[in-house]
mmCIF file with all atom_site columns, C-alpha atoms in Angstrom:
data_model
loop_
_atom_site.group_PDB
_atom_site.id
_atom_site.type_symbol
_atom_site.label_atom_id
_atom_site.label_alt_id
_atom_site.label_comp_id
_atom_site.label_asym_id
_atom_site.label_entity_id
_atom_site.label_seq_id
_atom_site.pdbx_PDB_ins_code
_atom_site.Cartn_x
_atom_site.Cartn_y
_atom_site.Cartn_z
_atom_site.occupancy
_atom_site.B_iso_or_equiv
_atom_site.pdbx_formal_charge
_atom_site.auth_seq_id
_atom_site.auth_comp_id
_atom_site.auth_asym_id
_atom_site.auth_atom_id
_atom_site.pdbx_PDB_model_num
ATOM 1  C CA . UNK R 1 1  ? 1.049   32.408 38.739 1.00 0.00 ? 1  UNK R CA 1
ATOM 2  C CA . UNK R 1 2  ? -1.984  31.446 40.878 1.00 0.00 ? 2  UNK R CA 1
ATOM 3  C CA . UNK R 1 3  ? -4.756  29.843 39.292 1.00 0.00 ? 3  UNK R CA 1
ATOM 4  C CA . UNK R 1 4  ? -8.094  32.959 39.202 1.00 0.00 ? 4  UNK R CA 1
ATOM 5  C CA . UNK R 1 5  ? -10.664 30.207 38.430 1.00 0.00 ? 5  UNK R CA 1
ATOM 6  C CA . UNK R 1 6  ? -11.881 29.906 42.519 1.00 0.00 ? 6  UNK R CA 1
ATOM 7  C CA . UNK R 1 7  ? -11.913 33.840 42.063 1.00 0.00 ? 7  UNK R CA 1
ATOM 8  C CA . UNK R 1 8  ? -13.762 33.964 38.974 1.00 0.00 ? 8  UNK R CA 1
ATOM 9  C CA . UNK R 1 9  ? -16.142 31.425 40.605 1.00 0.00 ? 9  UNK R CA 1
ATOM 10 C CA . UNK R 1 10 ? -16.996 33.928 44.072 1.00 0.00 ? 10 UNK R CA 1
ATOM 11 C CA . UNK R 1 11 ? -17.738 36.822 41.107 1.00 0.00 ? 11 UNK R CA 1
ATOM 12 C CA . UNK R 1 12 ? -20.064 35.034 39.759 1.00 0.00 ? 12 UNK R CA 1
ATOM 13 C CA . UNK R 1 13 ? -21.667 33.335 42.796 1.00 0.00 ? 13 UNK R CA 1
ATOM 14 C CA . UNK R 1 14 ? -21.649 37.199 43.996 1.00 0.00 ? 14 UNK R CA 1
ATOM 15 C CA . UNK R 1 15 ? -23.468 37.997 40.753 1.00 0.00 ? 15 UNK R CA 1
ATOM 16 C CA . UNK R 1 16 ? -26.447 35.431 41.881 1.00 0.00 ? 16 UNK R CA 1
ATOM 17 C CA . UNK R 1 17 ? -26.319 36.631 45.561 1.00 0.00 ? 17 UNK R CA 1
ATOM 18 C CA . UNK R 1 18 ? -26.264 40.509 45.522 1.00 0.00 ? 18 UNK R CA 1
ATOM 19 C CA . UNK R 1 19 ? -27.145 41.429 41.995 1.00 0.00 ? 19 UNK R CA 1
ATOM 20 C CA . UNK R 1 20 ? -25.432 42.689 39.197 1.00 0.00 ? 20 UNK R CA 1
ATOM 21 C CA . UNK R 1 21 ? -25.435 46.492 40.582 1.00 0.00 ? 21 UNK R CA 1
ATOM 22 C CA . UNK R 1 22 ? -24.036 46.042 44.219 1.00 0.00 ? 22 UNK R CA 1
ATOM 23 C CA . UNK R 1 23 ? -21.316 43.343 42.749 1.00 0.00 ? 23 UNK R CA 1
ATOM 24 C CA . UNK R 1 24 ? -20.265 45.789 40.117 1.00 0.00 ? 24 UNK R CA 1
ATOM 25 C CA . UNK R 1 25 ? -20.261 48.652 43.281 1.00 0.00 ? 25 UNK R CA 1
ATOM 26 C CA . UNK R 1 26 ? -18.668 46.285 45.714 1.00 0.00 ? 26 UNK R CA 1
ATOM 27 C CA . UNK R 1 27 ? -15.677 45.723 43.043 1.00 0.00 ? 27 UNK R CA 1
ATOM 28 C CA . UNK R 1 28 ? -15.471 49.332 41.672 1.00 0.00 ? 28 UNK R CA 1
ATOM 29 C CA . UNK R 1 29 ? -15.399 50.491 45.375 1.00 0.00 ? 29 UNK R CA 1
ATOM 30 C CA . UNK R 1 30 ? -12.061 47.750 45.668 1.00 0.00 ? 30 UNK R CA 1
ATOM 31 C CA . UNK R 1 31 ? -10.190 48.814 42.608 1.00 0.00 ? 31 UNK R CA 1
ATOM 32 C CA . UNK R 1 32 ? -10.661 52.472 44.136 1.00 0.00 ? 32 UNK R CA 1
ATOM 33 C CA . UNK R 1 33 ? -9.606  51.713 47.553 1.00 0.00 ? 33 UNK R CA 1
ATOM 34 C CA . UNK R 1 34 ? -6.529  50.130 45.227 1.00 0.00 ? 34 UNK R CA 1
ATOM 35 C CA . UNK R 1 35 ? -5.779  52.949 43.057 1.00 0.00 ? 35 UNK R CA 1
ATOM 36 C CA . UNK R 1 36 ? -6.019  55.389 45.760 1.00 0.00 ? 36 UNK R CA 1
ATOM 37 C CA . UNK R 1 37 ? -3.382  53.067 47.623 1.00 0.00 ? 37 UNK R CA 1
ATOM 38 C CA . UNK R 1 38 ? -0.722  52.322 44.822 1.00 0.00 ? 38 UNK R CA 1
ATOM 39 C CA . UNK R 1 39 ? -1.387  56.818 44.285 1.00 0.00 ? 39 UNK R CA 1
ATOM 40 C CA . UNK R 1 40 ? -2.102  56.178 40.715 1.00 0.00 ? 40 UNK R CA 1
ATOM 41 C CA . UNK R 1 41 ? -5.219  55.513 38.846 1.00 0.00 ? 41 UNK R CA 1
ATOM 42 C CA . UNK R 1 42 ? -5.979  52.464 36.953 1.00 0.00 ? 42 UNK R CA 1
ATOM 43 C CA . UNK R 1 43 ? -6.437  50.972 33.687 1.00 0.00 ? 43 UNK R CA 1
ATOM 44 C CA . UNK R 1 44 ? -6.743  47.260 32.762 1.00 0.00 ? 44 UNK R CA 1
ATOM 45 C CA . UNK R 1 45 ? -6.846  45.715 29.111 1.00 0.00 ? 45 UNK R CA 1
ATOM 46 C CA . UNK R 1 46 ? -8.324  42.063 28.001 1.00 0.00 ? 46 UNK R CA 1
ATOM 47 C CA . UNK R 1 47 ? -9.749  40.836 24.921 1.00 0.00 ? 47 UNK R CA 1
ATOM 48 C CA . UNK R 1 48 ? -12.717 41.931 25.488 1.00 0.00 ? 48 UNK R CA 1
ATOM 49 C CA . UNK R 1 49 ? -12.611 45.318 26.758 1.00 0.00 ? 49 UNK R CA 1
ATOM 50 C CA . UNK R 1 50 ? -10.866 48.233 29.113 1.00 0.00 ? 50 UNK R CA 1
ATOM 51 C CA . UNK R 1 51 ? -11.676 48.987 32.914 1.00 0.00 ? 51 UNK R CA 1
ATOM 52 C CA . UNK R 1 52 ? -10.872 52.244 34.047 1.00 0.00 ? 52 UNK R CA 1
ATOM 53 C CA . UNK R 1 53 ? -10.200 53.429 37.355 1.00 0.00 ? 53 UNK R CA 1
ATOM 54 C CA . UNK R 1 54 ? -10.087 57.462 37.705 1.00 0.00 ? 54 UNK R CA 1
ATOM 55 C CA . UNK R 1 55 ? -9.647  58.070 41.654 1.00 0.00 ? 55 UNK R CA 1
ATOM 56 C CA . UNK R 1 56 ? -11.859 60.900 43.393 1.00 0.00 ? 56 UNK R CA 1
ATOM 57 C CA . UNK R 1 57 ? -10.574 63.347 45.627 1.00 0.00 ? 57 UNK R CA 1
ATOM 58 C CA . UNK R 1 58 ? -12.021 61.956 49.368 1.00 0.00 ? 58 UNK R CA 1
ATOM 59 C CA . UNK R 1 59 ? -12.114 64.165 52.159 1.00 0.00 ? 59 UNK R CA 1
ATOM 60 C CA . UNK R 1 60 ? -12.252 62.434 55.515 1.00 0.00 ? 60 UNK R CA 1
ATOM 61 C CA . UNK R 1 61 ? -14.355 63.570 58.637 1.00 0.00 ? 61 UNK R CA 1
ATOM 62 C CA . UNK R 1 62 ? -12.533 64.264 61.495 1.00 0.00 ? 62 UNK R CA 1
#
């Protein structure tokens, strides 16, 4: 299993960088790009709490 620490460490520089509300929107809009992907929405579980991911329906233009 890869080692998450140099990941951890971009979050939080992000964090510094953009602020907490477009880091938070930059990783929501990820997991959603994921979910929508994998056709399933999400749910992750860790000590100290739960992250949902409920996909939208997305219409595209063209």
């Amino acid at each position: 299993m890869a080692d998450n620490k140099a990941f951890c460490e971009q979050i939080g520089s992000a964090l510094v960088t953009l602020g907490t509300k477009e880091t938070l929107s930059c990783m929501a809009r990820m997991m959603a790009a994921i979910a929508h992907k994998q056709g399933a929405d999400l749910e992750f579980d860790c000590d100290i709490g739960t992250v949902t991911v409920e996909r939208k329906t997305v219409q595209l233009n063209g």
